[in-house]
Coordinates of C-alpha atoms and ligand atoms in Angstrom, one line a residue:
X1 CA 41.0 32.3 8.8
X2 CA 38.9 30.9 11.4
X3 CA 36.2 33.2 11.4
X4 CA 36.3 33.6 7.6
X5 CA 34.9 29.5 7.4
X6 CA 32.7 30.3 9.9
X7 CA 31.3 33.1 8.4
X8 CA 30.9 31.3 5.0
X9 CA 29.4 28.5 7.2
X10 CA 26.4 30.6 8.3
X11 CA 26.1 32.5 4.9
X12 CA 25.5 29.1 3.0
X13 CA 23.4 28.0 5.7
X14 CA 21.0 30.6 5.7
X15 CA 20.9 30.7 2.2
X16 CA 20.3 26.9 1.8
X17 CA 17.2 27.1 4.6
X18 CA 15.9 30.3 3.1
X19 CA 15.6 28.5 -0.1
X20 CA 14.3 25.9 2.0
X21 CA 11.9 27.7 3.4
X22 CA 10.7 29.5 0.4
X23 CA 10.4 26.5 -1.4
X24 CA 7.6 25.0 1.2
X25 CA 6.3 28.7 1.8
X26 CA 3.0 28.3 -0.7
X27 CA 2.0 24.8 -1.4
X28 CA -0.4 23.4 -3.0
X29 CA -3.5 24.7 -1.4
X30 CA -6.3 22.2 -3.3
X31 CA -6.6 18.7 -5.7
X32 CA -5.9 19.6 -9.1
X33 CA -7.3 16.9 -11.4
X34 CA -5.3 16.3 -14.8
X35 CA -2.2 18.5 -13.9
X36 CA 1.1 16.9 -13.1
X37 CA 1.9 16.9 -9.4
X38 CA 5.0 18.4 -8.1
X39 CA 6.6 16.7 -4.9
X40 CA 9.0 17.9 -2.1
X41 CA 11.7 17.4 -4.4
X42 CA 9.9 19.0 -7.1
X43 CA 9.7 15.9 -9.1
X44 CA 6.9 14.8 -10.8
X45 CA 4.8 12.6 -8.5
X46 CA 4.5 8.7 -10.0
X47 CA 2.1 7.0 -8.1
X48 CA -0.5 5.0 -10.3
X49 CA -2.9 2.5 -10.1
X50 CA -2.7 3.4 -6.8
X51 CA -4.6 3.4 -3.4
X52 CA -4.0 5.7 -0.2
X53 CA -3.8 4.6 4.1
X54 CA -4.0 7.0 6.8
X55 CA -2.0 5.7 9.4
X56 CA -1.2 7.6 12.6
X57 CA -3.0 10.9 11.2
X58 CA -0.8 10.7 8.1
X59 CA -2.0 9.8 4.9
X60 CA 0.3 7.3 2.4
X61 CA -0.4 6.9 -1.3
X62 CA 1.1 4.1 -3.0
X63 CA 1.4 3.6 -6.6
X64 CA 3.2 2.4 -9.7
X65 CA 6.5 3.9 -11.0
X66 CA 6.7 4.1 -14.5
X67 CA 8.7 5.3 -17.3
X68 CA 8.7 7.0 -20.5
X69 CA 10.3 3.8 -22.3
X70 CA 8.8 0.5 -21.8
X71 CA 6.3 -1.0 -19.4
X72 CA 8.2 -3.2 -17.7
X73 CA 7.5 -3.4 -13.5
X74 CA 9.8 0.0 -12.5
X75 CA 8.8 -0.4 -8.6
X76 CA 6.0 0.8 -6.6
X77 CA 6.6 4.3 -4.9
X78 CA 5.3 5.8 -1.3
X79 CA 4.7 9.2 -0.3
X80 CA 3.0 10.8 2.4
X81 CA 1.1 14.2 2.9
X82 CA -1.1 15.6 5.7
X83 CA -3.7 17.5 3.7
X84 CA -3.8 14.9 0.7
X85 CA -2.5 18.4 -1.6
X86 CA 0.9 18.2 -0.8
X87 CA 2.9 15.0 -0.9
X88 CA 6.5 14.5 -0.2
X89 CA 8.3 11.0 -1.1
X90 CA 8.9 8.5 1.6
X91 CA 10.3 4.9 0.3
X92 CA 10.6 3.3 -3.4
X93 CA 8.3 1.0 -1.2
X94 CA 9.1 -2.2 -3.3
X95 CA 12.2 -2.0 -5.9
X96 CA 12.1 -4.0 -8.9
X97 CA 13.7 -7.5 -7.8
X98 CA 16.9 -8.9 -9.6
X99 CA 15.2 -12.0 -11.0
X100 CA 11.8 -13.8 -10.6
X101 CA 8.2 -12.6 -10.9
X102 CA 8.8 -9.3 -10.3
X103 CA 12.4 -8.9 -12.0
X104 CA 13.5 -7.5 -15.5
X105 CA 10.9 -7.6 -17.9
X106 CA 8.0 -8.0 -16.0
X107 CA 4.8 -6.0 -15.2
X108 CA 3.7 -4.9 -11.5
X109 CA 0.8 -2.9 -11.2
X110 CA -2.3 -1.7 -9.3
X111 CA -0.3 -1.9 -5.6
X112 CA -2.9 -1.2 -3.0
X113 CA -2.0 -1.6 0.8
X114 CA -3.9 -2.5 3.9
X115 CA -2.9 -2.7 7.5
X116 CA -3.6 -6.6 9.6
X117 CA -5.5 -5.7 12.2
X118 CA -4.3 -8.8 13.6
X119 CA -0.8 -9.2 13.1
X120 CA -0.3 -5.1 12.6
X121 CA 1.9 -5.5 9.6
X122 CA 1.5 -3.6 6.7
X123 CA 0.5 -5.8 3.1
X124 CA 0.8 -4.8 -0.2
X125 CA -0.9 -6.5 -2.9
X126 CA -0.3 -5.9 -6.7
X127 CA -1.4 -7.3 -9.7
X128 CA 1.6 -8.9 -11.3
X129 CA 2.7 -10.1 -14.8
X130 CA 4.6 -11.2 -17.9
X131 CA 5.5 -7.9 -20.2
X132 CA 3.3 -9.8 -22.9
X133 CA 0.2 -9.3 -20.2
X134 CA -0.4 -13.9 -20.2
X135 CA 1.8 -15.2 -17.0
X136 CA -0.8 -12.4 -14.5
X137 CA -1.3 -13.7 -10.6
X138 CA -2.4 -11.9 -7.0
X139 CA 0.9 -11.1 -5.6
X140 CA 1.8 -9.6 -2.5
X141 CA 4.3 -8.1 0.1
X142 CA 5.0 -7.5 3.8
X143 CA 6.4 -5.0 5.9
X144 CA 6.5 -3.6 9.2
X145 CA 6.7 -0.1 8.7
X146 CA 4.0 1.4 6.7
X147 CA 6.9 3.1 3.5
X148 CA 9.0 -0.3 3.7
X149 CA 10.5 -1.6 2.2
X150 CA 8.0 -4.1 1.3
X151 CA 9.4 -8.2 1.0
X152 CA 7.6 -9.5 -2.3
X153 CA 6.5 -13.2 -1.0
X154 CA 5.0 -14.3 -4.3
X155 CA 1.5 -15.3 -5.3
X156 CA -1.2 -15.3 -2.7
X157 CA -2.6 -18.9 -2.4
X158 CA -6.5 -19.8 -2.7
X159 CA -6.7 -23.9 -1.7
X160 CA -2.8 -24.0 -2.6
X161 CA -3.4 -22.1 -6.1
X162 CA -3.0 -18.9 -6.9
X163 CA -4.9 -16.5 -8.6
X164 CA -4.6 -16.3 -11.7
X165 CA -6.3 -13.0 -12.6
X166 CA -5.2 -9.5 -13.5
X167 CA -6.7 -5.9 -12.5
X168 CA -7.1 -5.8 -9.2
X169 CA -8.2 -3.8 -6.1
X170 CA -8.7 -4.5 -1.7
X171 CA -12.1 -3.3 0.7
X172 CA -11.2 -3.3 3.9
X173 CA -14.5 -3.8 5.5
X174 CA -15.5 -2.0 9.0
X175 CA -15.3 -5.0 10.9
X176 CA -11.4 -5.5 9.9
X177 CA -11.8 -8.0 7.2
X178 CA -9.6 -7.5 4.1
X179 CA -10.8 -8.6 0.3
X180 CA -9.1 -8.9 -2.5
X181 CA -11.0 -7.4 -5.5
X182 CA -11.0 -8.6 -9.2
X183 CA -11.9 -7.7 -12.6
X184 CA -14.8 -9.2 -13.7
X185 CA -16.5 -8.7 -10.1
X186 CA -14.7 -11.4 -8.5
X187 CA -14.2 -11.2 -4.6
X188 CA -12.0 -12.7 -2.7
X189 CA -11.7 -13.1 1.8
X190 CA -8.5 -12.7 3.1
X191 CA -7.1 -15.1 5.9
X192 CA -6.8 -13.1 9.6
X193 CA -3.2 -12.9 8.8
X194 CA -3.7 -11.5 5.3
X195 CA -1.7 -13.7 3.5
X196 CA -3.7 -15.7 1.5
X197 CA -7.6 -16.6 0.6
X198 CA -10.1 -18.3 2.6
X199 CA -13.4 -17.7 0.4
X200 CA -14.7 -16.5 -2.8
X201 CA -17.3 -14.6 -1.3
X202 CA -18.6 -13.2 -5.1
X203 CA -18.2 -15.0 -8.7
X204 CA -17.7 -12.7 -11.5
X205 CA -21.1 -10.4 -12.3
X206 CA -20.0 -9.3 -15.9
X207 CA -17.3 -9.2 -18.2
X208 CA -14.7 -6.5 -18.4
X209 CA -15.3 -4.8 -15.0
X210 CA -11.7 -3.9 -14.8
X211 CA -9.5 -1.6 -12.8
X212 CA -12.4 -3.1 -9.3
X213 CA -12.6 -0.4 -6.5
X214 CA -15.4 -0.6 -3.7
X215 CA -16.5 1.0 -0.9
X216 CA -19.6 1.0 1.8
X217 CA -21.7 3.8 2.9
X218 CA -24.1 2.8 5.8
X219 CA -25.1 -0.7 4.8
X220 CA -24.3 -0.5 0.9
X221 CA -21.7 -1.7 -0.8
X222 CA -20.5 0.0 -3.6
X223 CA -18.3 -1.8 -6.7
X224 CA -16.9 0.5 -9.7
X225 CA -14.9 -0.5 -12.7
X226 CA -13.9 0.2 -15.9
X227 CA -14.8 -1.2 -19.5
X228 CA -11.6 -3.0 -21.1
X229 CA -9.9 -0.7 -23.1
X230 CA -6.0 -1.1 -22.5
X231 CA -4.3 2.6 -21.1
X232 CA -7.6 4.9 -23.2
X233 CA -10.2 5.9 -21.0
X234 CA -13.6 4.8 -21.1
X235 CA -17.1 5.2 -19.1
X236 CA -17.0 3.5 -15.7
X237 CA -19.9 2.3 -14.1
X238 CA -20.8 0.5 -10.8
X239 CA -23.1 -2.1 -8.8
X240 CA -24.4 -1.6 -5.8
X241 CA -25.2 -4.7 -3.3
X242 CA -26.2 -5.1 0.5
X243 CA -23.8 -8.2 1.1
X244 CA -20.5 -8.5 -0.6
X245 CA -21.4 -12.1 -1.8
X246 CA -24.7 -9.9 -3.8
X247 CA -26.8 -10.0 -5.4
X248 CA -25.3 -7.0 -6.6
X249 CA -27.3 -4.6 -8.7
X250 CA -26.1 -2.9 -11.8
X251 CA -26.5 0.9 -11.4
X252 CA -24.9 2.2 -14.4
X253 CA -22.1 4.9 -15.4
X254 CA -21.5 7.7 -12.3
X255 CA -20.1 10.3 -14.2
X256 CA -21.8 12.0 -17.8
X257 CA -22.0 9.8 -20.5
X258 CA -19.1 9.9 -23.1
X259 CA -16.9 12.0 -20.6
X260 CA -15.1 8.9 -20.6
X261 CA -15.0 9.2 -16.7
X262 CA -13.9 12.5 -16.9
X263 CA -11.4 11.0 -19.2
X264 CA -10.0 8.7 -16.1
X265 CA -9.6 4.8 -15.0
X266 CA -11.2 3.9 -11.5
X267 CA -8.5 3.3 -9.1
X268 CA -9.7 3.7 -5.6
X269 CA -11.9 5.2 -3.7
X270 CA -10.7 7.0 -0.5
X271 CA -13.2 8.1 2.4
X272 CA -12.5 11.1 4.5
X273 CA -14.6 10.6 8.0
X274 CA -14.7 14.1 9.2
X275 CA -17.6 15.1 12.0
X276 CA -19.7 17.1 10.0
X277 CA -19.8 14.5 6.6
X278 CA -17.6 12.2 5.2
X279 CA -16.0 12.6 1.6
X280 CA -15.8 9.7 -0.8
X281 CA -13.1 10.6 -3.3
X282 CA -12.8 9.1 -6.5
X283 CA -9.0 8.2 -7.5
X284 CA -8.1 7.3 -11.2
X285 CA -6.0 7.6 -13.5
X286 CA -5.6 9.5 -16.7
X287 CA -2.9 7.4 -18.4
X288 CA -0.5 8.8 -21.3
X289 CA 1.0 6.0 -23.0
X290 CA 4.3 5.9 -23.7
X291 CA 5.1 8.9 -21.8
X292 CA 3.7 7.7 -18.5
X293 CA 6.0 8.7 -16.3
X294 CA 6.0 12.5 -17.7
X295 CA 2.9 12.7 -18.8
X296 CA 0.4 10.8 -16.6
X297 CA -2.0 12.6 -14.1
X298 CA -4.7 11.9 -11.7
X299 CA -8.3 12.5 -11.3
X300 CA -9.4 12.8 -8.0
X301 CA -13.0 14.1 -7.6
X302 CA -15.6 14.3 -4.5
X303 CA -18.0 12.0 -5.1
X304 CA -21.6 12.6 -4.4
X305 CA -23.5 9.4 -2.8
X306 CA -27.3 9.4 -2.2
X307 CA -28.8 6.0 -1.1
X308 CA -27.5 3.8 -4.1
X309 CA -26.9 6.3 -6.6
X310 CA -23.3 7.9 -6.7
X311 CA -22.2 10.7 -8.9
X312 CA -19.5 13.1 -10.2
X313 CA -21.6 15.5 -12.9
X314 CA -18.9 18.0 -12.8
X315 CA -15.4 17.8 -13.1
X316 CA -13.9 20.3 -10.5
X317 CA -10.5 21.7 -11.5
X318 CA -9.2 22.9 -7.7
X319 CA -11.3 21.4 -4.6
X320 CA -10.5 21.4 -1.1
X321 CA -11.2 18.6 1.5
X322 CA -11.4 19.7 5.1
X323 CA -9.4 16.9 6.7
X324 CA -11.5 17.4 10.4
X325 CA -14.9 18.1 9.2
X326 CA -15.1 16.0 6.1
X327 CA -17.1 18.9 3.7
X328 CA -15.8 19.5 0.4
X329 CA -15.0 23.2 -0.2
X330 CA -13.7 25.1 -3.5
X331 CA -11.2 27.9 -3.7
X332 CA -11.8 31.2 -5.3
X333 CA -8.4 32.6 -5.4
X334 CA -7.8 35.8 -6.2
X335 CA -5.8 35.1 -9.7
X336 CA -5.2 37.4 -12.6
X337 CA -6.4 36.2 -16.3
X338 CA -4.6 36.1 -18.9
X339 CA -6.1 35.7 -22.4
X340 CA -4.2 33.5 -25.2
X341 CA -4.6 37.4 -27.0
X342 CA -2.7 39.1 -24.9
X343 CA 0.4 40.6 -26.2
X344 CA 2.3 39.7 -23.2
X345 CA 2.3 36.1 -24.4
X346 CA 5.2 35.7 -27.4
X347 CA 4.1 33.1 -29.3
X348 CA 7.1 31.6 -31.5
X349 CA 6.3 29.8 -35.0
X350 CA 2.7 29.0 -36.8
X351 CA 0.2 29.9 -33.7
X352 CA -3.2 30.4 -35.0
X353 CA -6.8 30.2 -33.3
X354 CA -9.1 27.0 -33.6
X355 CA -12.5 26.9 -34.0
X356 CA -12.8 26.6 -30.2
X357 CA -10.9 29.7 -29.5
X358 CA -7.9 28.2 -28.5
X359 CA -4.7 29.3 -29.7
X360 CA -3.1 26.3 -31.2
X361 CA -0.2 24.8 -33.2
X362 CA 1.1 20.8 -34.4
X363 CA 4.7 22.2 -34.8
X364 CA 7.4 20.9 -33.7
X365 CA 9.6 23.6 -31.8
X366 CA 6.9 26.5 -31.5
X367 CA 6.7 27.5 -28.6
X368 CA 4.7 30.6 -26.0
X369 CA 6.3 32.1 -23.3
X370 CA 5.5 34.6 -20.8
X371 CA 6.8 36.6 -18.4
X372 CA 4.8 37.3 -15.1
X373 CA 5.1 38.3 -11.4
X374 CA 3.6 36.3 -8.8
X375 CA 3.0 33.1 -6.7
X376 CA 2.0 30.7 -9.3
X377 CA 0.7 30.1 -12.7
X378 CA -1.6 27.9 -14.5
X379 CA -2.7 27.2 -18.2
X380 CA -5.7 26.0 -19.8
X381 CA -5.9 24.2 -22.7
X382 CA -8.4 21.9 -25.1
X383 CA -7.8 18.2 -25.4
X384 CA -8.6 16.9 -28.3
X385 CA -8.5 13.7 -30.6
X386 CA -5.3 15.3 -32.7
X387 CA -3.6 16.3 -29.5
X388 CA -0.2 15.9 -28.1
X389 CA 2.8 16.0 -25.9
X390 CA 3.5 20.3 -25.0
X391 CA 6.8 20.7 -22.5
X392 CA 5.8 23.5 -19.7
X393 CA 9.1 24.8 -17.9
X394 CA 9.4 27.6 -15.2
X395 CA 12.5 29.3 -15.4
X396 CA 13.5 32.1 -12.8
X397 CA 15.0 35.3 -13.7
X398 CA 18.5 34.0 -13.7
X399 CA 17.2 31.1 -16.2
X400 CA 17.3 28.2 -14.0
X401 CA 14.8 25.8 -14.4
X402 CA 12.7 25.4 -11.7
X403 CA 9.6 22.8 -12.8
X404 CA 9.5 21.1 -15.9
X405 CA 7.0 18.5 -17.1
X406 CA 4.9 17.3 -20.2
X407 CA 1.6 17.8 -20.8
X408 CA -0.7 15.7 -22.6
X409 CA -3.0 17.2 -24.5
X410 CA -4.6 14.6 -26.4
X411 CA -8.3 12.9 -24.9
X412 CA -11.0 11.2 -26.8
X413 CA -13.7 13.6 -25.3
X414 CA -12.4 17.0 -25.5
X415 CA -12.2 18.9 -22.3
X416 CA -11.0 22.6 -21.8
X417 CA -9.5 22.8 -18.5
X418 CA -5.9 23.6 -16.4
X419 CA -3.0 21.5 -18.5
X420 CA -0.6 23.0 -15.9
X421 CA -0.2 24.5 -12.1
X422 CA 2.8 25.2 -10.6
X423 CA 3.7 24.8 -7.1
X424 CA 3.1 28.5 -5.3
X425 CA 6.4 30.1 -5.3
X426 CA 8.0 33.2 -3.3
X427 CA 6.6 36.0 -5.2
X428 CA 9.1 37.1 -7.6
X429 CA 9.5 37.3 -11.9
X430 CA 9.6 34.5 -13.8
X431 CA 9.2 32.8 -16.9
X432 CA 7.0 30.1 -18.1
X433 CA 7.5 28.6 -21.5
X434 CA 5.2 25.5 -23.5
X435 CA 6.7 24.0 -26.7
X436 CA 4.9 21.6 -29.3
X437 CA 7.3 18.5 -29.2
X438 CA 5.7 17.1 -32.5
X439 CA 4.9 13.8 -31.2
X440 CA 1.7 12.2 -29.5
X441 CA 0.7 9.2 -27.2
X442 CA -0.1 6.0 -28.9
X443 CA 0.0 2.2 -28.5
X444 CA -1.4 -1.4 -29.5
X445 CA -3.5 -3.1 -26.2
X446 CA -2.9 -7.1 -25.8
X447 CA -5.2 -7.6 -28.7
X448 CA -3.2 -5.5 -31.2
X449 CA -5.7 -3.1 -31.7
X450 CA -4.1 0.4 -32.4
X451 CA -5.4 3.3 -29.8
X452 CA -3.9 7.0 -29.5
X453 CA -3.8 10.5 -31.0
X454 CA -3.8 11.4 -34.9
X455 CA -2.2 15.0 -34.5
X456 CA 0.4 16.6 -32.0
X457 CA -1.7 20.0 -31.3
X458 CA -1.2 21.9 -28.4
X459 CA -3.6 24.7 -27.3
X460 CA -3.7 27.4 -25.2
X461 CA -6.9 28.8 -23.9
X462 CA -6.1 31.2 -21.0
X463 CA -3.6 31.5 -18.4
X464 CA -4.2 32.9 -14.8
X465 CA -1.3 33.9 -12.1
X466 CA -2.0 34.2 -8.4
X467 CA -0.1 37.6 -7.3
Ligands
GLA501 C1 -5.9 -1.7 -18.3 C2 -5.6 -2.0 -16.8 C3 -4.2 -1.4 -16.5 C4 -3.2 -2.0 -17.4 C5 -3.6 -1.7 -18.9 C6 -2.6 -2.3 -19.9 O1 -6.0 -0.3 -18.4 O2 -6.6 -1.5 -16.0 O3 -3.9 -1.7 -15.1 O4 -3.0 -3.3 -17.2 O5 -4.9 -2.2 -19.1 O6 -3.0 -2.2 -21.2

């Protein structure tokens, strides 16, 4: 009897760290902009507005939780990753509080944290808010650990005010200063101890300017922001200056014209200081209102920066950063293609090809699925204007799910690129299947003006499996 528990014992064992180990066997192995992210518990990573510390040779990325339901304040979430592909979840860093500022029915956003070099505690500072988007202050947290849990301390005080401002962003400057940045241009100084203003070292430069980010090469300063357009994406643009109190020059947009940002909001930009070069990479956010905890990605691009000029004029769907060396590589994997053609591919319902040579349906229910051997899988598909929510799922061969996630498929400028990537996988058979869910993002900003899709397309371009 004995030996029969303890040879169950070791059976489930090795099973469990088999699948253990398969699971972490092939991670991600680049920065897929526009593709949900899977995590190390193969949720879907929710980490917006967001901003990312390396601390200890570890890098953390904080951001906003959301939901698929309402935009109330759903917590801000930490994870950590050592090759900024793969991140695993640390901490709901700060939880939703059971009353006050940042209780039921309020907004939180934008969390960005910064280490005191003096006092070596960890701040967070967020951009907080009635539901309604009119009671907004500078709020912030403290903790001693880098994941938390953060203690939400209220507004942060300028001459015994607070600010009363909304999108906002934090510089840490080489010298160990912290600012707090504000739409608009506004910057603020932080006290040594971080925990509230000392100076308004710039007044606002122009209107709008939301969703603030800066950074400094050499001696410049560089400011980026957004036009004000509620969750749709817009053209950025950015100032440059030589002092953070200005004057501050007004460059103009860094990525194409009407790409929208490469259909992305500004949200921070992160610097990789390796010994060859140093990468700037841009973090924003492609929202996907309501469905923003499903549906939501990230664009994170290298950023090219020449003297004062600083550019992204491609949008680069898998990049690699070399973590030591700072240079900016691509992958050229060794994937099979799979054209939307191919008779593997069953497609279920009223399929037909676009003019773009997609293969494309608005009906709710129809559905393509494939069958396929390998490591991974990813499809392309066209964004559109009349695009809208597709569900991807990976089943294995016994039919359990494995990943699941919605796509959006609606953007204002159209873009062909990868919808979907799975995690890499032990090689084996499995089965990927995309269905139209008839329904698209939409929503009314603070003004009431209406924004969103005006069809629920879905299209598939090509698929590609790595074997
Ligand atoms: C802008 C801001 C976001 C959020 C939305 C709400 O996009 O940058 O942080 O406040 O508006 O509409």
């Amino acid at each position: 009897m004995k030996y029969t528990f303890l040879f169950i014992f070791i059976l489930v064992f090795t099973f469990v760290s088999k699948i253990q180990a398969q699971k972490t066997q092939r991670p991600y192995r680049a920065i897929y902009s526009g593709a949900p992210w899977f995590d190390n518990r193969d949720s879907i990573l929710s980490a917006h507005g967001a901003n990312i510390i390396k601390d200890d040779d570890v890098y953390y990325l904080f951001g906003e939780v959301h939901s698929d339901t309402s935009n109330a304040f759903a917590g801000f979430n930490c994870y950590a990753s050592t090759d900024l592909y793969n991140w695993a979840f640390k901490s709901a860093a700060l939880r939703p509080q059971k009353t006050g500022k940042l209780g039921p029915n309020r907004v939180g956003e934008r969390p960005k944290v910064m280490r005191c070099p003096a006092t070596g505690k960890y701040v967070m500072y967020m951009h907080v808010d009635s539901l309604n988007y009119k009671d907004q202050f500078v709020g912030y947290a403290t903790a001693d650990k880098i994941t938390g849990p953060y203690d939400f301390k209220g507004p942060l005080f300028f001459g015994g005010k607070p600010i009363r401002k909304w999108d906002m962003g934090t510089f840490q400057d080489t010298d160990g200063s912290g600012y707090i940045l504000i739409h608009g241009g506004h910057i603020y100084k932080l006290s040594d101890d971080y925990t509230s203003v000392v100076a308004h070292v710039n007044k606002s430069m122009t209107s709008g300017f939301e969703s603030p980010a800066l950074f400094k090469k050499d001696s410049i300063y560089f400011f980026l922001g957004s036009n004000l357009t509620s969750w749709e994406k817009n053209d950025n643009y950015y100032f440059t200056a030589k002092s953070l109190s200005g004057p501050w020059t007004k460059q103009g947009l860094f990525a194409p014209k009407n790409t929208l940002t490469w259909n992305s909001q500004t949200t921070f930009v992160f610097q990789v200081n390796g010994s060859e070069d140093t990468a700037f990479i841009y973090m924003g956010d492609r929202w996907s209102y309501p469905k923003q905890a499903s549906a939501a990605t990230y664009v994170w691009q290298p950023m090219a920066v020449h003297g004062t000029k600083i550019s992204i004029p491609e949008l680069q769907q898998g990049w690699t950063v070399n973590l030591r060396t700072g240079q900016v590589g691509h992958l050229s994997p060794n994937n099979q293609r799979i054209s939307n053609q191919s008779r593997r591919i069953l497609y279920k319902g009223n399929w037909h090809q676009d003019t773009t040579g997609g293969m494309c349906s608005d009906q709710q229910g129809d559905s393509f699925q494939i069958q396929f051997t390998g490591t991974r899988i990813a499809w392309s598909g066209h964004s559109s204007r009349k695009g809208g929510y597709a569900k991807t799922v990976i089943h294995d061969k016994n039919g359990s799910i494995l990943y699941s996630a919605i796509i959006d498929l609606y953007c204002l400028y159209p873009d062909k690129a990868i919808k979907f990537i799975s995690p890499g996988m032990p090689k084996d058979t499995y089965h990927l299947t995309v269905t139209v869910l008839g329904v698209h993002p939409s929503w009314s900003d603070k003004r009431r003006s209406d924004y969103g899709s005006t069809g629920n397309f879905v299209s598939l371009d090509d698929l590609s499996v790595t074997p």
